[in-house]
Each structure stands twice: as C-alpha cells, then as structure tokens.
PDB file of C-alpha atoms and ligand atoms in Angstrom:
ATOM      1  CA  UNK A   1      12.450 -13.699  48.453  1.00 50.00           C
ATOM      2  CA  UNK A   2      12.940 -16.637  50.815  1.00 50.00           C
ATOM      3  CA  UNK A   3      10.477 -19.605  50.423  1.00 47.00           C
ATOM      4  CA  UNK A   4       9.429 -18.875  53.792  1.00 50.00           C
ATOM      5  CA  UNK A   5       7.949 -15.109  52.402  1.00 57.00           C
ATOM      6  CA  UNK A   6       5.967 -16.667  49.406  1.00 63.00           C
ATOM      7  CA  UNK A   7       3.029 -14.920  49.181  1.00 72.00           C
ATOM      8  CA  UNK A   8       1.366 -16.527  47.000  1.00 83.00           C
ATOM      9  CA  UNK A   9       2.245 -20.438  46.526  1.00 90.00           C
ATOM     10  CA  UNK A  10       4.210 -21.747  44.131  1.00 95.00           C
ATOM     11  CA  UNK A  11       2.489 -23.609  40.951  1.00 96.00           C
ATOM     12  CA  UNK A  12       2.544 -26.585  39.301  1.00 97.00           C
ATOM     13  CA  UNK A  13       2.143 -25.671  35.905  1.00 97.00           C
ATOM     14  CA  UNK A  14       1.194 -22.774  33.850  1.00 96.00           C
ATOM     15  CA  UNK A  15       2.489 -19.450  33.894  1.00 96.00           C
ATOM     16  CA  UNK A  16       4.239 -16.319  35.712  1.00 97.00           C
ATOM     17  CA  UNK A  17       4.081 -13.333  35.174  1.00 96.00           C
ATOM     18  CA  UNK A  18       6.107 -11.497  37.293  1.00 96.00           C
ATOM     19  CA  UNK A  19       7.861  -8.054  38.085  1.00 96.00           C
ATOM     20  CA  UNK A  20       4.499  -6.303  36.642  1.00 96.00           C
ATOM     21  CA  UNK A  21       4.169  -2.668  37.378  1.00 95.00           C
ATOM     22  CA  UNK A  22       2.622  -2.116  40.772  1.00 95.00           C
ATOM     23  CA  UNK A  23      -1.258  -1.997  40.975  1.00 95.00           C
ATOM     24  CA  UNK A  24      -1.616  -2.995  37.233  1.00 95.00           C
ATOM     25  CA  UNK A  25      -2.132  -6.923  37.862  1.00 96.00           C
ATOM     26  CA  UNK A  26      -6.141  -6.410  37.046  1.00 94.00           C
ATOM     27  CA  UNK A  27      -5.060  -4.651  33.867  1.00 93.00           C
ATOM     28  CA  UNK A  28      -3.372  -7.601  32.693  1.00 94.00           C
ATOM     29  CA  UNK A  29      -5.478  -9.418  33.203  1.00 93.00           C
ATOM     30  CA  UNK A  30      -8.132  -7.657  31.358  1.00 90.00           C
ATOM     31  CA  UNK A  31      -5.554  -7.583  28.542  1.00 89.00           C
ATOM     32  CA  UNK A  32      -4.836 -11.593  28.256  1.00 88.00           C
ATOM     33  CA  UNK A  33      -8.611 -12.054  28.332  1.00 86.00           C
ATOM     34  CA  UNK A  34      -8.718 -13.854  32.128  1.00 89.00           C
ATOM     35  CA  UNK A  35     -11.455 -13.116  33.958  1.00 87.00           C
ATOM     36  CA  UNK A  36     -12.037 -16.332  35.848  1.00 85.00           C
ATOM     37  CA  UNK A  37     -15.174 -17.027  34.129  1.00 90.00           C
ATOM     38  CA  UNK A  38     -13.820 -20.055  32.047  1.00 85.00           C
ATOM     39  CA  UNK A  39     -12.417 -21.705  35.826  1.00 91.00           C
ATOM     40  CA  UNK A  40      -8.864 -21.009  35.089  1.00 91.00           C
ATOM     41  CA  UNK A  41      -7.158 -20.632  38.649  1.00 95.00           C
ATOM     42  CA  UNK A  42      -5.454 -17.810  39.037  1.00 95.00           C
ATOM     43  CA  UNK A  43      -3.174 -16.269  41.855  1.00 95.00           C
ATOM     44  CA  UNK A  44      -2.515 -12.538  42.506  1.00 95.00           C
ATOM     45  CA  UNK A  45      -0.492 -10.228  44.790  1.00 95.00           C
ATOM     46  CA  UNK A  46      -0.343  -6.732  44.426  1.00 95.00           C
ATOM     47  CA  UNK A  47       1.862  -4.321  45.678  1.00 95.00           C
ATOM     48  CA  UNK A  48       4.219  -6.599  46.469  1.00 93.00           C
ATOM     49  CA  UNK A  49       8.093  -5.907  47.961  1.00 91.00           C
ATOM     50  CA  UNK A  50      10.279  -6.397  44.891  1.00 89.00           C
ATOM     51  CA  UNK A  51      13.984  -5.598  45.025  1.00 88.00           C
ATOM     52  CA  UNK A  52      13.956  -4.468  41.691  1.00 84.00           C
ATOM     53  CA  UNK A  53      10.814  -2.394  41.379  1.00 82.00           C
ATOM     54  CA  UNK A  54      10.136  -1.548  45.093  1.00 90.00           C
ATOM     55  CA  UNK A  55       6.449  -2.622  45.078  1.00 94.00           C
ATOM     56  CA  UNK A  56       5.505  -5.395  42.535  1.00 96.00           C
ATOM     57  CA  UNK A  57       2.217  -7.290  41.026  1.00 96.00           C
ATOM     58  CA  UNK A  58       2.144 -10.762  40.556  1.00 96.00           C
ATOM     59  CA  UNK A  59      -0.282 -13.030  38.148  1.00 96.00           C
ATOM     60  CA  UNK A  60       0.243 -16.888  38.263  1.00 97.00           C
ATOM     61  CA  UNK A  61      -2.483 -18.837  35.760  1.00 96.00           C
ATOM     62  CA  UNK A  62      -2.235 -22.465  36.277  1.00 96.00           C
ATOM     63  CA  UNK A  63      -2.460 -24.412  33.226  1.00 94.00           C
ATOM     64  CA  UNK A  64      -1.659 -22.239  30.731  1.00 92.00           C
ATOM     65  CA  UNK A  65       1.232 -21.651  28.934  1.00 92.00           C
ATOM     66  CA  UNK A  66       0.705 -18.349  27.882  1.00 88.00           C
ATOM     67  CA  UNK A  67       2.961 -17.465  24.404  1.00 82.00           C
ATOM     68  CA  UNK A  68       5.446 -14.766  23.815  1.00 78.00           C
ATOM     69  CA  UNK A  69       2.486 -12.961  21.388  1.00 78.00           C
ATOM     70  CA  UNK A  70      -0.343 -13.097  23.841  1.00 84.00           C
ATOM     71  CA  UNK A  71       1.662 -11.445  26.476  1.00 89.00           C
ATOM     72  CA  UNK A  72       3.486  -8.852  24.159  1.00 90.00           C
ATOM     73  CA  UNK A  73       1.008  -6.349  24.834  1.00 90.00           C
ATOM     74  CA  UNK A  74       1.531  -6.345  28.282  1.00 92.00           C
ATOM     75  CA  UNK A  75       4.809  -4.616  27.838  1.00 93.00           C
ATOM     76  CA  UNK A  76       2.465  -1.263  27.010  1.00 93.00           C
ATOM     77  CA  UNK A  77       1.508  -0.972  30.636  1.00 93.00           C
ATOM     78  CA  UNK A  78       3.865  -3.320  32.596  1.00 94.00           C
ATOM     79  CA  UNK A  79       7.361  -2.904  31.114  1.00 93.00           C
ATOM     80  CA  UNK A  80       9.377  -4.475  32.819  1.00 94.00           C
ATOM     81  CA  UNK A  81       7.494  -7.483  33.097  1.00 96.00           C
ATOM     82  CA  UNK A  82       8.898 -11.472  32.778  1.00 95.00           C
ATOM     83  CA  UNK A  83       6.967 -14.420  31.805  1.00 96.00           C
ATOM     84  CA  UNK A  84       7.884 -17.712  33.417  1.00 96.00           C
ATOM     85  CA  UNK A  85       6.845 -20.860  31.690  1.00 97.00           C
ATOM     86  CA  UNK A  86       6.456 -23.243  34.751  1.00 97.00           C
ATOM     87  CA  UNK A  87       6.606 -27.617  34.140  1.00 98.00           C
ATOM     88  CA  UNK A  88       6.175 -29.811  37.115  1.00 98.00           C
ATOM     89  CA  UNK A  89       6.994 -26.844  39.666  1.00 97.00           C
ATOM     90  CA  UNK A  90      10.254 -25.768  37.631  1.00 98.00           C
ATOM     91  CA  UNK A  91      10.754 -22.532  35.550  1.00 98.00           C
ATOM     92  CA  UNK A  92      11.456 -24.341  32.259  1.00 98.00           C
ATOM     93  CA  UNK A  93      11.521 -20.889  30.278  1.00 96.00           C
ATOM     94  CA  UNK A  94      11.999 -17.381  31.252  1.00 96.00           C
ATOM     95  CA  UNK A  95      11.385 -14.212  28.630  1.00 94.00           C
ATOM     96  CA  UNK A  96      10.991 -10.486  28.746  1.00 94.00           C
ATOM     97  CA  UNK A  97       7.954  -9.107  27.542  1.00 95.00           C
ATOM     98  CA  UNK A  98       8.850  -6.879  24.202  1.00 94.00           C
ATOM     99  CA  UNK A  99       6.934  -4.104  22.925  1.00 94.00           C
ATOM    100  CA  UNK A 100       5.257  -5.121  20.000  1.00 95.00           C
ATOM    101  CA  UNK A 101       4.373  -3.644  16.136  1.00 96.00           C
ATOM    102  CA  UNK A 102       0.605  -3.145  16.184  1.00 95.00           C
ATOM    103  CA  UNK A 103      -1.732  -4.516  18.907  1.00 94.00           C
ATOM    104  CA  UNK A 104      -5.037  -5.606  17.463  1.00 92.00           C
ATOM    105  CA  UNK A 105      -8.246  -6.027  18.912  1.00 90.00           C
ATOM    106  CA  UNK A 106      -7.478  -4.964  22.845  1.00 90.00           C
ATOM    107  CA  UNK A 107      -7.721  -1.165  23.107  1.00 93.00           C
ATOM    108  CA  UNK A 108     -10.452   0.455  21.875  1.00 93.00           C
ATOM    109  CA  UNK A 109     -10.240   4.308  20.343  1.00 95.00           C
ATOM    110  CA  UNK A 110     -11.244   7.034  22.046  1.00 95.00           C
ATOM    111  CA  UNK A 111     -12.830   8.752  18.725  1.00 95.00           C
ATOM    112  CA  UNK A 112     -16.610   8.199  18.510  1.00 92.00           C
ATOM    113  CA  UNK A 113     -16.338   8.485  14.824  1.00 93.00           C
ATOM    114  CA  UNK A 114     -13.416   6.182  14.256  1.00 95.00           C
ATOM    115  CA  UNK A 115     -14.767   3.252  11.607  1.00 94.00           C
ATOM    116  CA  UNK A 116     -13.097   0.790  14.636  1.00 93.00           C
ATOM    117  CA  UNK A 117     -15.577   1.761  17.075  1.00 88.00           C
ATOM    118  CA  UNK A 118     -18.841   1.486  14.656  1.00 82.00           C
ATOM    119  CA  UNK A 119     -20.896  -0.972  14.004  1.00 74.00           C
ATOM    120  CA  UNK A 120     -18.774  -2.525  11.592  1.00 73.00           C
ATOM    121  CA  UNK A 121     -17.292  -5.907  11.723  1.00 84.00           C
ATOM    122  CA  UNK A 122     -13.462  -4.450  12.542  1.00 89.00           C
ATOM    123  CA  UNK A 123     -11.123  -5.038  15.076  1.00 90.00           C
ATOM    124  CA  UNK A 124      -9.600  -1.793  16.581  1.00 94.00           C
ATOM    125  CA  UNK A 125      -6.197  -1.642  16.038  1.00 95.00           C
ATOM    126  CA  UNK A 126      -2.977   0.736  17.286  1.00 96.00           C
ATOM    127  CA  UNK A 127       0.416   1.039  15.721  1.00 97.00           C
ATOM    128  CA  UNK A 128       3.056   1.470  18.831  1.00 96.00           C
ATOM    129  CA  UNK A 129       5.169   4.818  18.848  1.00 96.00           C
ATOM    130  CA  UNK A 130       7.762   5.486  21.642  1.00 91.00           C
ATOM    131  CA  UNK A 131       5.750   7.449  23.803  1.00 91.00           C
ATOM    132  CA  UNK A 132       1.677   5.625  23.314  1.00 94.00           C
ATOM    133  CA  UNK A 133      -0.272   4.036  20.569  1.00 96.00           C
ATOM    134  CA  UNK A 134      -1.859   6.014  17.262  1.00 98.00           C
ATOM    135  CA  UNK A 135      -4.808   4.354  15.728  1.00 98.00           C
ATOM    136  CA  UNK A 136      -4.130   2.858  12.227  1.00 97.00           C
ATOM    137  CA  UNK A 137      -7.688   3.688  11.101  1.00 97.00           C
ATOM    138  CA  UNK A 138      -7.938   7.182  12.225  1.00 97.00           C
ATOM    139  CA  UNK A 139      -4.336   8.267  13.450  1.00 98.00           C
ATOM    140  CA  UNK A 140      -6.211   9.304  17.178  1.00 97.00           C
ATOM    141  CA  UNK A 141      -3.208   9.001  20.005  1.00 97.00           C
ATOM    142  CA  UNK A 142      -3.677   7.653  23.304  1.00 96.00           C
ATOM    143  CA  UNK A 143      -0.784   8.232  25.399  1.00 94.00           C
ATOM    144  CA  UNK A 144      -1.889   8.606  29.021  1.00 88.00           C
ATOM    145  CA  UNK A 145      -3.512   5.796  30.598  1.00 87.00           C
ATOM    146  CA  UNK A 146      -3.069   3.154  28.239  1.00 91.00           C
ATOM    147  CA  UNK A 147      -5.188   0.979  30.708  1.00 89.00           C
ATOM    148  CA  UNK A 148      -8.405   2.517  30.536  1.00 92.00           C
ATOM    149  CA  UNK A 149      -8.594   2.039  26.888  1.00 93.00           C
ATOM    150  CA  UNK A 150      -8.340  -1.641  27.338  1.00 90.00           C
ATOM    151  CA  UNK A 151     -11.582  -3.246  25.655  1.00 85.00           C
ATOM    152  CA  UNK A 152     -10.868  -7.103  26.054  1.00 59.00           C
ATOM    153  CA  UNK A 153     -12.182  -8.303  29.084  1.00 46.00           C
TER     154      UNK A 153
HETATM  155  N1  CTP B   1       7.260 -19.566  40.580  1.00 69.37           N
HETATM  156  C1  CTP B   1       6.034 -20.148  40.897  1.00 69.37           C
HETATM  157  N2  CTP B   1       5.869 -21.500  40.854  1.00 69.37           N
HETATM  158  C2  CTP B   1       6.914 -22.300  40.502  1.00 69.37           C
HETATM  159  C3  CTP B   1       8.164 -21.736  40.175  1.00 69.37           C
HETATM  160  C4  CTP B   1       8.311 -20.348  40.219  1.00 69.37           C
HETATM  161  O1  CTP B   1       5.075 -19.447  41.218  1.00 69.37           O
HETATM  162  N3  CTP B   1       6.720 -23.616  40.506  1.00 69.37           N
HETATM  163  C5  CTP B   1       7.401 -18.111  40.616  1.00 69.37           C
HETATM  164  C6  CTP B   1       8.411 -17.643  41.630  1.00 69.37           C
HETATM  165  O2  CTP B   1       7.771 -17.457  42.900  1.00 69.37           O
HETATM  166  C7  CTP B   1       8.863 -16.324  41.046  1.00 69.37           C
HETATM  167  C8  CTP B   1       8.738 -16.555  39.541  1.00 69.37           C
HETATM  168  O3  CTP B   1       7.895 -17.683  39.379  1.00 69.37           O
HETATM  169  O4  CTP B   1       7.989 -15.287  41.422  1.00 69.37           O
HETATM  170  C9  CTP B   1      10.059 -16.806  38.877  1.00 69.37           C
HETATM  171  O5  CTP B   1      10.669 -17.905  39.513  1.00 69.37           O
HETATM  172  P1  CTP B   1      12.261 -18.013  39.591  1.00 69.37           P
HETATM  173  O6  CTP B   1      12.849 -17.835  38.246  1.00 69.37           O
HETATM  174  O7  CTP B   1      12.573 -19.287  40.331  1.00 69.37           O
HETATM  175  O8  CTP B   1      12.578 -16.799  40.571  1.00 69.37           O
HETATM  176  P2  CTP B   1      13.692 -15.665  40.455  1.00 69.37           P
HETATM  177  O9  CTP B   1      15.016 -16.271  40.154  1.00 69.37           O
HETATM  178  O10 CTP B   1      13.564 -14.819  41.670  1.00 69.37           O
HETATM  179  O11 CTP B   1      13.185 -14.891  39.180  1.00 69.37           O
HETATM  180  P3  CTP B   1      13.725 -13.484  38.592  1.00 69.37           P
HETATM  181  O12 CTP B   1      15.205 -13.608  38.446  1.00 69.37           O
HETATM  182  O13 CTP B   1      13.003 -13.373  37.258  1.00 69.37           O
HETATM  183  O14 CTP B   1      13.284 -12.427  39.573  1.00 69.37           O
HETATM  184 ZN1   ZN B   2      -9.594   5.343  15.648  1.00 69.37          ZN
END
C-alpha cells in the first residue's frame, strides 16, 4: 500500500499489529486488555485490502511496546498476525505471533462446574492442542469460536 492509501496514519511510537484476521481487531483487543479506558490511543481498520489475506484488520497502540508474550495469544484467533515495534516513526522490530504452551487467565471455560470458573481465587487456564484449547483443570475443549470465550476485557 502506497502512502497515499494509508488508512489509518502512521505512528510515532508504540506498536503494530498487523495482517490480523479480518473482523477480529475488537477481539484482540479484548485479548491484550485495551479497552481505551486507561487513554491509550489506539487506531483501527477493519476489513481492510491486504494482498496477502484479501481483507485485513489493523490495531496500532501508541506508546506501547507490546512484548512477544502479551501478544502470543493472539496467534489463537489471528494467525497470521505480525507485531511491529515502531521508534520515532521507524519499524525497529518485526515478529510473527507464535502459538503459545498454555494461555492463562484470558479465556474463560465453558463448564459451570469447572473449579476455574468458581468462586475461587484461580486463574482459568487452557493448554493449546492443534485444533483449540482443553482446559488444564477440567480437560473441557473449546474449539469453535475461540473469541467468545475471551474473558479479559
Ligand atoms: N506503520 C505505522 N507507523 C509507522 C511505521 C509503520 O503505522 N511509523 C505500519 C505500516 O503502515 C504497516 C506496518 O506498520 O501497516 C508495518 O510497516 P512496514 O514494515 O513498513 O510495512 P510492510 O513492509 O508493508 O510490512 P509487511 O512486510 O509486514 O507487510
Ligand atoms: Zn474447566
């Protein structure tokens, strides 16, 4: 894309995350815990022409470097997503998102009776398989619709 196409401007410093899944920017959002409520400024476009994916979400946070761990999770709904570390309007780092181990404390199991979801001082947490997540506590798999499982907000 041309500069004269930029959707959304460029930023200073902070962080891209680009080549997310199209119509999942909200999701990840929801997942790195941004909701605007702490001021950060944040850019979107969604649905986006990509030449790569064909339509494309975009997420640029100014003033955060997000790290390779935060965004991790991502990978579990945007795959093919890449995190740009921008400094003074440069791209000083560029990574893949990777699909992590466990994921701790973001999705939240659909079992009533799963200890993760009583009143009990435990983070939920999901060991990764190939094709969706299992529960460590109670072995319950989620493997449609990752997203609406997501509990951070
Ligand atoms: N970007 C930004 N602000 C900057 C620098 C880059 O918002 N100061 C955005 C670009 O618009 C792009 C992404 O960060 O969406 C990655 O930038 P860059 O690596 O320059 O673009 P490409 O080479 O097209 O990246 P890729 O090869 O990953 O598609
Ligand atoms: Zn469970």
């Amino acid at each position: 894309m041309t500069d004269t196409e930029l959707r959304v401007s460029k930023i200073e410093n902070g962080t891209v995350i680009d080549h997310i899944t199209g119509g999942q920017a909200l999701n990840v959002l929801a997942i790195i815990g941004i909701d605007g409520s702490s001021g950060e400024e944040v850019s979107i476009g969604m649905n986006v022409p990509s030449d790569r994916l064909g339509r494309k979400d975009i997420v640029k946070v100014e003033g955060r470097e997000l790290s390779e761990n935060e965004v991790d999770v991502l990978s579990l709904i945007a795959p093919a997503a890449t995190i740009n570390i921008v400094r003074d309007f440069e791209v000083v780092e560029k990574h893949r998102v990777t699909r992590p181990k466990t994921v701790v404390g973001v999705l939240s199991c659909p079992n009533a009776n799963c200890i993760s979801t009583e009143d009990e001082p435990i983070k939920s947490r999901f060991d990764v398989l190939d094709d969706g997540v299992r529960c460590t506590y109670c072995e319950t798999i989620i493997r449609d619709s990752i997203a609406s499982h997501i509990s951070a907000a």
